Amino acid sequence: MRILTLLAVALTVTGCLALETKKEDFYTLDTRYLELCRGSSNNCVELALVAPGIVFADPIEEAYAAQITAPNYPLSLAKMMLKPADASYSAKAADDSGRFYLLPVNDKTNVAWDTLNSIHDWIYPDEND
């Protein structure tokens, strides 16, 4: 009986961990508000940060082998992420309205996520203390 209980607990914990991991194995791009979120969480970063932080956007441009262009840097970044020049991944519509798209977690999207978060930290340094 004790072994069955331990097995049941192990399966439950493993199932929860699998669900937790699965929840974060993609990014969601909101094309209306130009936000990038981890999975379906509220852990989001605004693409608008790229405008004041364009001097820090080189890692994104290198990863995507494309330039983030004026006059609308955030929209340019969104288009770049939705359709990478090298077609290394495809964005998938998450709803019928075309507002939300699912992007895979990969080298390119991780660089975009990390760079936007670094720009956020540069703009708002006191929030990290």
mmCIF file with all atom_site columns, C-alpha atoms in Angstrom, residues 3-126:
data_model
loop_
_atom_site.group_PDB
_atom_site.id
_atom_site.type_symbol
_atom_site.label_atom_id
_atom_site.label_alt_id
_atom_site.label_comp_id
_atom_site.label_asym_id
_atom_site.label_entity_id
_atom_site.label_seq_id
_atom_site.pdbx_PDB_ins_code
_atom_site.Cartn_x
_atom_site.Cartn_y
_atom_site.Cartn_z
_atom_site.occupancy
_atom_site.B_iso_or_equiv
_atom_site.pdbx_formal_charge
_atom_site.auth_seq_id
_atom_site.auth_comp_id
_atom_site.auth_asym_id
_atom_site.auth_atom_id
_atom_site.pdbx_PDB_model_num
ATOM 1   C CA . ILE A 1 3   ? 4.443  1.756  -2.558  1.00 0.00 ? 3   ILE A CA 1
ATOM 2   C CA . LEU A 1 4   ? 1.157  2.498  -4.314  1.00 0.00 ? 4   LEU A CA 1
ATOM 3   C CA . THR A 1 5   ? 0.785  5.735  -2.370  1.00 0.00 ? 5   THR A CA 1
ATOM 4   C CA . LEU A 1 6   ? 4.354  6.797  -3.224  1.00 0.00 ? 6   LEU A CA 1
ATOM 5   C CA . LEU A 1 7   ? 3.760  5.888  -6.862  1.00 0.00 ? 7   LEU A CA 1
ATOM 6   C CA . ALA A 1 8   ? 0.534  7.911  -6.944  1.00 0.00 ? 8   ALA A CA 1
ATOM 7   C CA . VAL A 1 9   ? 2.270  10.924 -5.390  1.00 0.00 ? 9   VAL A CA 1
ATOM 8   C CA . ALA A 1 10  ? 5.177  10.628 -7.836  1.00 0.00 ? 10  ALA A CA 1
ATOM 9   C CA . LEU A 1 11  ? 2.815  10.475 -10.819 1.00 0.00 ? 11  LEU A CA 1
ATOM 10  C CA . THR A 1 12  ? 0.853  13.455 -9.546  1.00 0.00 ? 12  THR A CA 1
ATOM 11  C CA . VAL A 1 13  ? 3.978  15.557 -9.025  1.00 0.00 ? 13  VAL A CA 1
ATOM 12  C CA . THR A 1 14  ? 5.379  14.495 -12.388 1.00 0.00 ? 14  THR A CA 1
ATOM 13  C CA . GLY A 1 15  ? 2.100  15.378 -14.065 1.00 0.00 ? 15  GLY A CA 1
ATOM 14  C CA . CYS A 1 16  ? 2.057  18.801 -12.428 1.00 0.00 ? 16  CYS A CA 1
ATOM 15  C CA . LEU A 1 17  ? 5.652  19.444 -13.456 1.00 0.00 ? 17  LEU A CA 1
ATOM 16  C CA . ALA A 1 18  ? 4.861  18.400 -17.008 1.00 0.00 ? 18  ALA A CA 1
ATOM 17  C CA . LEU A 1 19  ? 1.902  20.781 -17.091 1.00 0.00 ? 19  LEU A CA 1
ATOM 18  C CA . GLU A 1 20  ? 4.000  23.596 -15.632 1.00 0.00 ? 20  GLU A CA 1
ATOM 19  C CA . THR A 1 21  ? 6.742  23.039 -18.208 1.00 0.00 ? 21  THR A CA 1
ATOM 20  C CA . LYS A 1 22  ? 4.236  22.740 -21.030 1.00 0.00 ? 22  LYS A CA 1
ATOM 21  C CA . LYS A 1 23  ? 2.590  26.015 -20.018 1.00 0.00 ? 23  LYS A CA 1
ATOM 22  C CA . GLU A 1 24  ? 5.845  27.880 -20.651 1.00 0.00 ? 24  GLU A CA 1
ATOM 23  C CA . ASP A 1 25  ? 7.085  26.153 -23.809 1.00 0.00 ? 25  ASP A CA 1
ATOM 24  C CA . PHE A 1 26  ? 5.864  28.963 -26.055 1.00 0.00 ? 26  PHE A CA 1
ATOM 25  C CA . TYR A 1 27  ? 5.549  32.714 -26.194 1.00 0.00 ? 27  TYR A CA 1
ATOM 26  C CA . THR A 1 28  ? 2.313  34.563 -26.934 1.00 0.00 ? 28  THR A CA 1
ATOM 27  C CA . LEU A 1 29  ? 2.524  37.684 -29.070 1.00 0.00 ? 29  LEU A CA 1
ATOM 28  C CA . ASP A 1 30  ? -0.391 40.085 -28.680 1.00 0.00 ? 30  ASP A CA 1
ATOM 29  C CA . THR A 1 31  ? -0.528 42.009 -31.959 1.00 0.00 ? 31  THR A CA 1
ATOM 30  C CA . ARG A 1 32  ? -3.012 44.553 -30.616 1.00 0.00 ? 32  ARG A CA 1
ATOM 31  C CA . TYR A 1 33  ? -1.032 45.732 -27.606 1.00 0.00 ? 33  TYR A CA 1
ATOM 32  C CA . LEU A 1 34  ? 2.348  44.539 -28.935 1.00 0.00 ? 34  LEU A CA 1
ATOM 33  C CA . GLU A 1 35  ? 3.238  42.467 -25.894 1.00 0.00 ? 35  GLU A CA 1
ATOM 34  C CA . LEU A 1 36  ? 5.252  39.282 -25.685 1.00 0.00 ? 36  LEU A CA 1
ATOM 35  C CA . CYS A 1 37  ? 4.256  36.904 -22.883 1.00 0.00 ? 37  CYS A CA 1
ATOM 36  C CA . ARG A 1 38  ? 5.703  33.667 -21.533 1.00 0.00 ? 38  ARG A CA 1
ATOM 37  C CA . GLY A 1 39  ? 3.231  30.957 -22.376 1.00 0.00 ? 39  GLY A CA 1
ATOM 38  C CA . SER A 1 40  ? -0.282 31.938 -21.397 1.00 0.00 ? 40  SER A CA 1
ATOM 39  C CA . SER A 1 41  ? 0.897  33.756 -18.260 1.00 0.00 ? 41  SER A CA 1
ATOM 40  C CA . ASN A 1 42  ? 0.770  37.406 -17.303 1.00 0.00 ? 42  ASN A CA 1
ATOM 41  C CA . ASN A 1 43  ? 4.576  37.502 -17.400 1.00 0.00 ? 43  ASN A CA 1
ATOM 42  C CA . CYS A 1 44  ? 4.792  39.910 -20.328 1.00 0.00 ? 44  CYS A CA 1
ATOM 43  C CA . VAL A 1 45  ? 7.073  42.549 -21.790 1.00 0.00 ? 45  VAL A CA 1
ATOM 44  C CA . GLU A 1 46  ? 6.069  45.361 -24.125 1.00 0.00 ? 46  GLU A CA 1
ATOM 45  C CA . LEU A 1 47  ? 7.628  45.515 -27.569 1.00 0.00 ? 47  LEU A CA 1
ATOM 46  C CA . ALA A 1 48  ? 7.409  49.326 -27.213 1.00 0.00 ? 48  ALA A CA 1
ATOM 47  C CA . LEU A 1 49  ? 10.547 49.099 -25.058 1.00 0.00 ? 49  LEU A CA 1
ATOM 48  C CA . VAL A 1 50  ? 12.562 48.588 -28.222 1.00 0.00 ? 50  VAL A CA 1
ATOM 49  C CA . ALA A 1 51  ? 11.920 52.199 -29.308 1.00 0.00 ? 51  ALA A CA 1
ATOM 50  C CA . PRO A 1 52  ? 13.835 53.957 -26.500 1.00 0.00 ? 52  PRO A CA 1
ATOM 51  C CA . GLY A 1 53  ? 16.232 51.009 -26.274 1.00 0.00 ? 53  GLY A CA 1
ATOM 52  C CA . ILE A 1 54  ? 16.943 50.565 -29.982 1.00 0.00 ? 54  ILE A CA 1
ATOM 53  C CA . VAL A 1 55  ? 20.681 50.948 -29.301 1.00 0.00 ? 55  VAL A CA 1
ATOM 54  C CA . PHE A 1 56  ? 20.460 47.692 -27.300 1.00 0.00 ? 56  PHE A CA 1
ATOM 55  C CA . ALA A 1 57  ? 18.535 45.766 -29.970 1.00 0.00 ? 57  ALA A CA 1
ATOM 56  C CA . ASP A 1 58  ? 21.577 44.405 -31.806 1.00 0.00 ? 58  ASP A CA 1
ATOM 57  C CA . PRO A 1 59  ? 21.201 40.887 -30.327 1.00 0.00 ? 59  PRO A CA 1
ATOM 58  C CA . ILE A 1 60  ? 17.657 40.661 -31.716 1.00 0.00 ? 60  ILE A CA 1
ATOM 59  C CA . GLU A 1 61  ? 18.721 41.932 -35.132 1.00 0.00 ? 61  GLU A CA 1
ATOM 60  C CA . GLU A 1 62  ? 21.617 39.462 -35.184 1.00 0.00 ? 62  GLU A CA 1
ATOM 61  C CA . ALA A 1 63  ? 19.410 36.543 -34.131 1.00 0.00 ? 63  ALA A CA 1
ATOM 62  C CA . TYR A 1 64  ? 16.804 37.326 -36.787 1.00 0.00 ? 64  TYR A CA 1
ATOM 63  C CA . ALA A 1 65  ? 19.346 38.518 -39.386 1.00 0.00 ? 65  ALA A CA 1
ATOM 64  C CA . ALA A 1 66  ? 17.127 41.536 -40.004 1.00 0.00 ? 66  ALA A CA 1
ATOM 65  C CA . GLN A 1 67  ? 16.882 45.182 -39.015 1.00 0.00 ? 67  GLN A CA 1
ATOM 66  C CA . ILE A 1 68  ? 14.258 46.640 -36.696 1.00 0.00 ? 68  ILE A CA 1
ATOM 67  C CA . THR A 1 69  ? 13.213 49.658 -38.733 1.00 0.00 ? 69  THR A CA 1
ATOM 68  C CA . ALA A 1 70  ? 11.741 53.095 -38.145 1.00 0.00 ? 70  ALA A CA 1
ATOM 69  C CA . PRO A 1 71  ? 9.355  54.720 -37.873 1.00 0.00 ? 71  PRO A CA 1
ATOM 70  C CA . ASN A 1 72  ? 7.539  52.085 -35.795 1.00 0.00 ? 72  ASN A CA 1
ATOM 71  C CA . TYR A 1 73  ? 10.189 49.956 -34.082 1.00 0.00 ? 73  TYR A CA 1
ATOM 72  C CA . PRO A 1 74  ? 7.715  47.884 -32.018 1.00 0.00 ? 74  PRO A CA 1
ATOM 73  C CA . LEU A 1 75  ? 5.621  46.983 -35.079 1.00 0.00 ? 75  LEU A CA 1
ATOM 74  C CA . SER A 1 76  ? 8.746  46.188 -37.063 1.00 0.00 ? 76  SER A CA 1
ATOM 75  C CA . LEU A 1 77  ? 9.879  43.840 -34.274 1.00 0.00 ? 77  LEU A CA 1
ATOM 76  C CA . ALA A 1 78  ? 6.469  42.169 -34.133 1.00 0.00 ? 78  ALA A CA 1
ATOM 77  C CA . LYS A 1 79  ? 6.514  41.529 -37.886 1.00 0.00 ? 79  LYS A CA 1
ATOM 78  C CA . MET A 1 80  ? 10.048 40.168 -37.620 1.00 0.00 ? 80  MET A CA 1
ATOM 79  C CA . MET A 1 81  ? 9.021  37.767 -34.861 1.00 0.00 ? 81  MET A CA 1
ATOM 80  C CA . LEU A 1 82  ? 5.858  36.657 -36.647 1.00 0.00 ? 82  LEU A CA 1
ATOM 81  C CA . LYS A 1 83  ? 7.691  35.846 -39.860 1.00 0.00 ? 83  LYS A CA 1
ATOM 82  C CA . PRO A 1 84  ? 11.449 35.361 -39.466 1.00 0.00 ? 84  PRO A CA 1
ATOM 83  C CA . ALA A 1 85  ? 13.391 36.058 -42.664 1.00 0.00 ? 85  ALA A CA 1
ATOM 84  C CA . ASP A 1 86  ? 14.948 32.587 -42.609 1.00 0.00 ? 86  ASP A CA 1
ATOM 85  C CA . ALA A 1 87  ? 11.563 30.868 -42.071 1.00 0.00 ? 87  ALA A CA 1
ATOM 86  C CA . SER A 1 88  ? 13.096 28.963 -39.141 1.00 0.00 ? 88  SER A CA 1
ATOM 87  C CA . TYR A 1 89  ? 9.710  28.803 -37.415 1.00 0.00 ? 89  TYR A CA 1
ATOM 88  C CA . SER A 1 90  ? 6.080  29.593 -38.048 1.00 0.00 ? 90  SER A CA 1
ATOM 89  C CA . ALA A 1 91  ? 3.864  31.655 -35.794 1.00 0.00 ? 91  ALA A CA 1
ATOM 90  C CA . LYS A 1 92  ? 0.517  30.009 -35.133 1.00 0.00 ? 92  LYS A CA 1
ATOM 91  C CA . ALA A 1 93  ? -2.675 31.981 -34.672 1.00 0.00 ? 93  ALA A CA 1
ATOM 92  C CA . ALA A 1 94  ? -4.040 31.358 -31.177 1.00 0.00 ? 94  ALA A CA 1
ATOM 93  C CA . ASP A 1 95  ? -7.478 32.794 -31.870 1.00 0.00 ? 95  ASP A CA 1
ATOM 94  C CA . ASP A 1 96  ? -9.807 33.543 -34.763 1.00 0.00 ? 96  ASP A CA 1
ATOM 95  C CA . SER A 1 97  ? -9.358 37.304 -34.512 1.00 0.00 ? 97  SER A CA 1
ATOM 96  C CA . GLY A 1 98  ? -5.670 37.173 -35.452 1.00 0.00 ? 98  GLY A CA 1
ATOM 97  C CA . ARG A 1 99  ? -4.753 39.113 -32.350 1.00 0.00 ? 99  ARG A CA 1
ATOM 98  C CA . PHE A 1 100 ? -2.752 36.433 -30.529 1.00 0.00 ? 100 PHE A CA 1
ATOM 99  C CA . TYR A 1 101 ? 0.004  34.306 -32.018 1.00 0.00 ? 101 TYR A CA 1
ATOM 100 C CA . LEU A 1 102 ? 1.991  31.477 -30.478 1.00 0.00 ? 102 LEU A CA 1
ATOM 101 C CA . LEU A 1 103 ? 5.735  31.534 -31.047 1.00 0.00 ? 103 LEU A CA 1
ATOM 102 C CA . PRO A 1 104 ? 8.037  28.661 -30.154 1.00 0.00 ? 104 PRO A CA 1
ATOM 103 C CA . VAL A 1 105 ? 10.677 28.982 -27.476 1.00 0.00 ? 105 VAL A CA 1
ATOM 104 C CA . ASN A 1 106 ? 13.914 28.902 -29.442 1.00 0.00 ? 106 ASN A CA 1
ATOM 105 C CA . ASP A 1 107 ? 17.183 30.798 -29.854 1.00 0.00 ? 107 ASP A CA 1
ATOM 106 C CA . LYS A 1 108 ? 15.562 33.714 -31.688 1.00 0.00 ? 108 LYS A CA 1
ATOM 107 C CA . THR A 1 109 ? 12.542 34.217 -29.455 1.00 0.00 ? 109 THR A CA 1
ATOM 108 C CA . ASN A 1 110 ? 14.640 33.770 -26.313 1.00 0.00 ? 110 ASN A CA 1
ATOM 109 C CA . VAL A 1 111 ? 17.030 36.497 -27.500 1.00 0.00 ? 111 VAL A CA 1
ATOM 110 C CA . ALA A 1 112 ? 14.077 38.825 -28.141 1.00 0.00 ? 112 ALA A CA 1
ATOM 111 C CA . TRP A 1 113 ? 12.606 38.052 -24.698 1.00 0.00 ? 113 TRP A CA 1
ATOM 112 C CA . ASP A 1 114 ? 15.933 38.503 -22.904 1.00 0.00 ? 114 ASP A CA 1
ATOM 113 C CA . THR A 1 115 ? 16.821 41.695 -24.782 1.00 0.00 ? 115 THR A CA 1
ATOM 114 C CA . LEU A 1 116 ? 13.437 43.295 -24.123 1.00 0.00 ? 116 LEU A CA 1
ATOM 115 C CA . ASN A 1 117 ? 13.772 42.433 -20.440 1.00 0.00 ? 117 ASN A CA 1
ATOM 116 C CA . SER A 1 118 ? 17.281 43.927 -20.383 1.00 0.00 ? 118 SER A CA 1
ATOM 117 C CA . ILE A 1 119 ? 15.957 47.123 -21.972 1.00 0.00 ? 119 ILE A CA 1
ATOM 118 C CA . HIS A 1 120 ? 13.188 47.182 -19.356 1.00 0.00 ? 120 HIS A CA 1
ATOM 119 C CA . ASP A 1 121 ? 15.791 46.882 -16.597 1.00 0.00 ? 121 ASP A CA 1
ATOM 120 C CA . TRP A 1 122 ? 17.813 49.710 -18.175 1.00 0.00 ? 122 TRP A CA 1
ATOM 121 C CA . ILE A 1 123 ? 14.778 52.002 -18.367 1.00 0.00 ? 123 ILE A CA 1
ATOM 122 C CA . TYR A 1 124 ? 13.386 51.072 -14.933 1.00 0.00 ? 124 TYR A CA 1
ATOM 123 C CA . PRO A 1 125 ? 16.466 50.186 -12.822 1.00 0.00 ? 125 PRO A CA 1
ATOM 124 C CA . ASP A 1 126 ? 14.796 50.811 -9.449  1.00 0.00 ? 126 ASP A CA 1
#
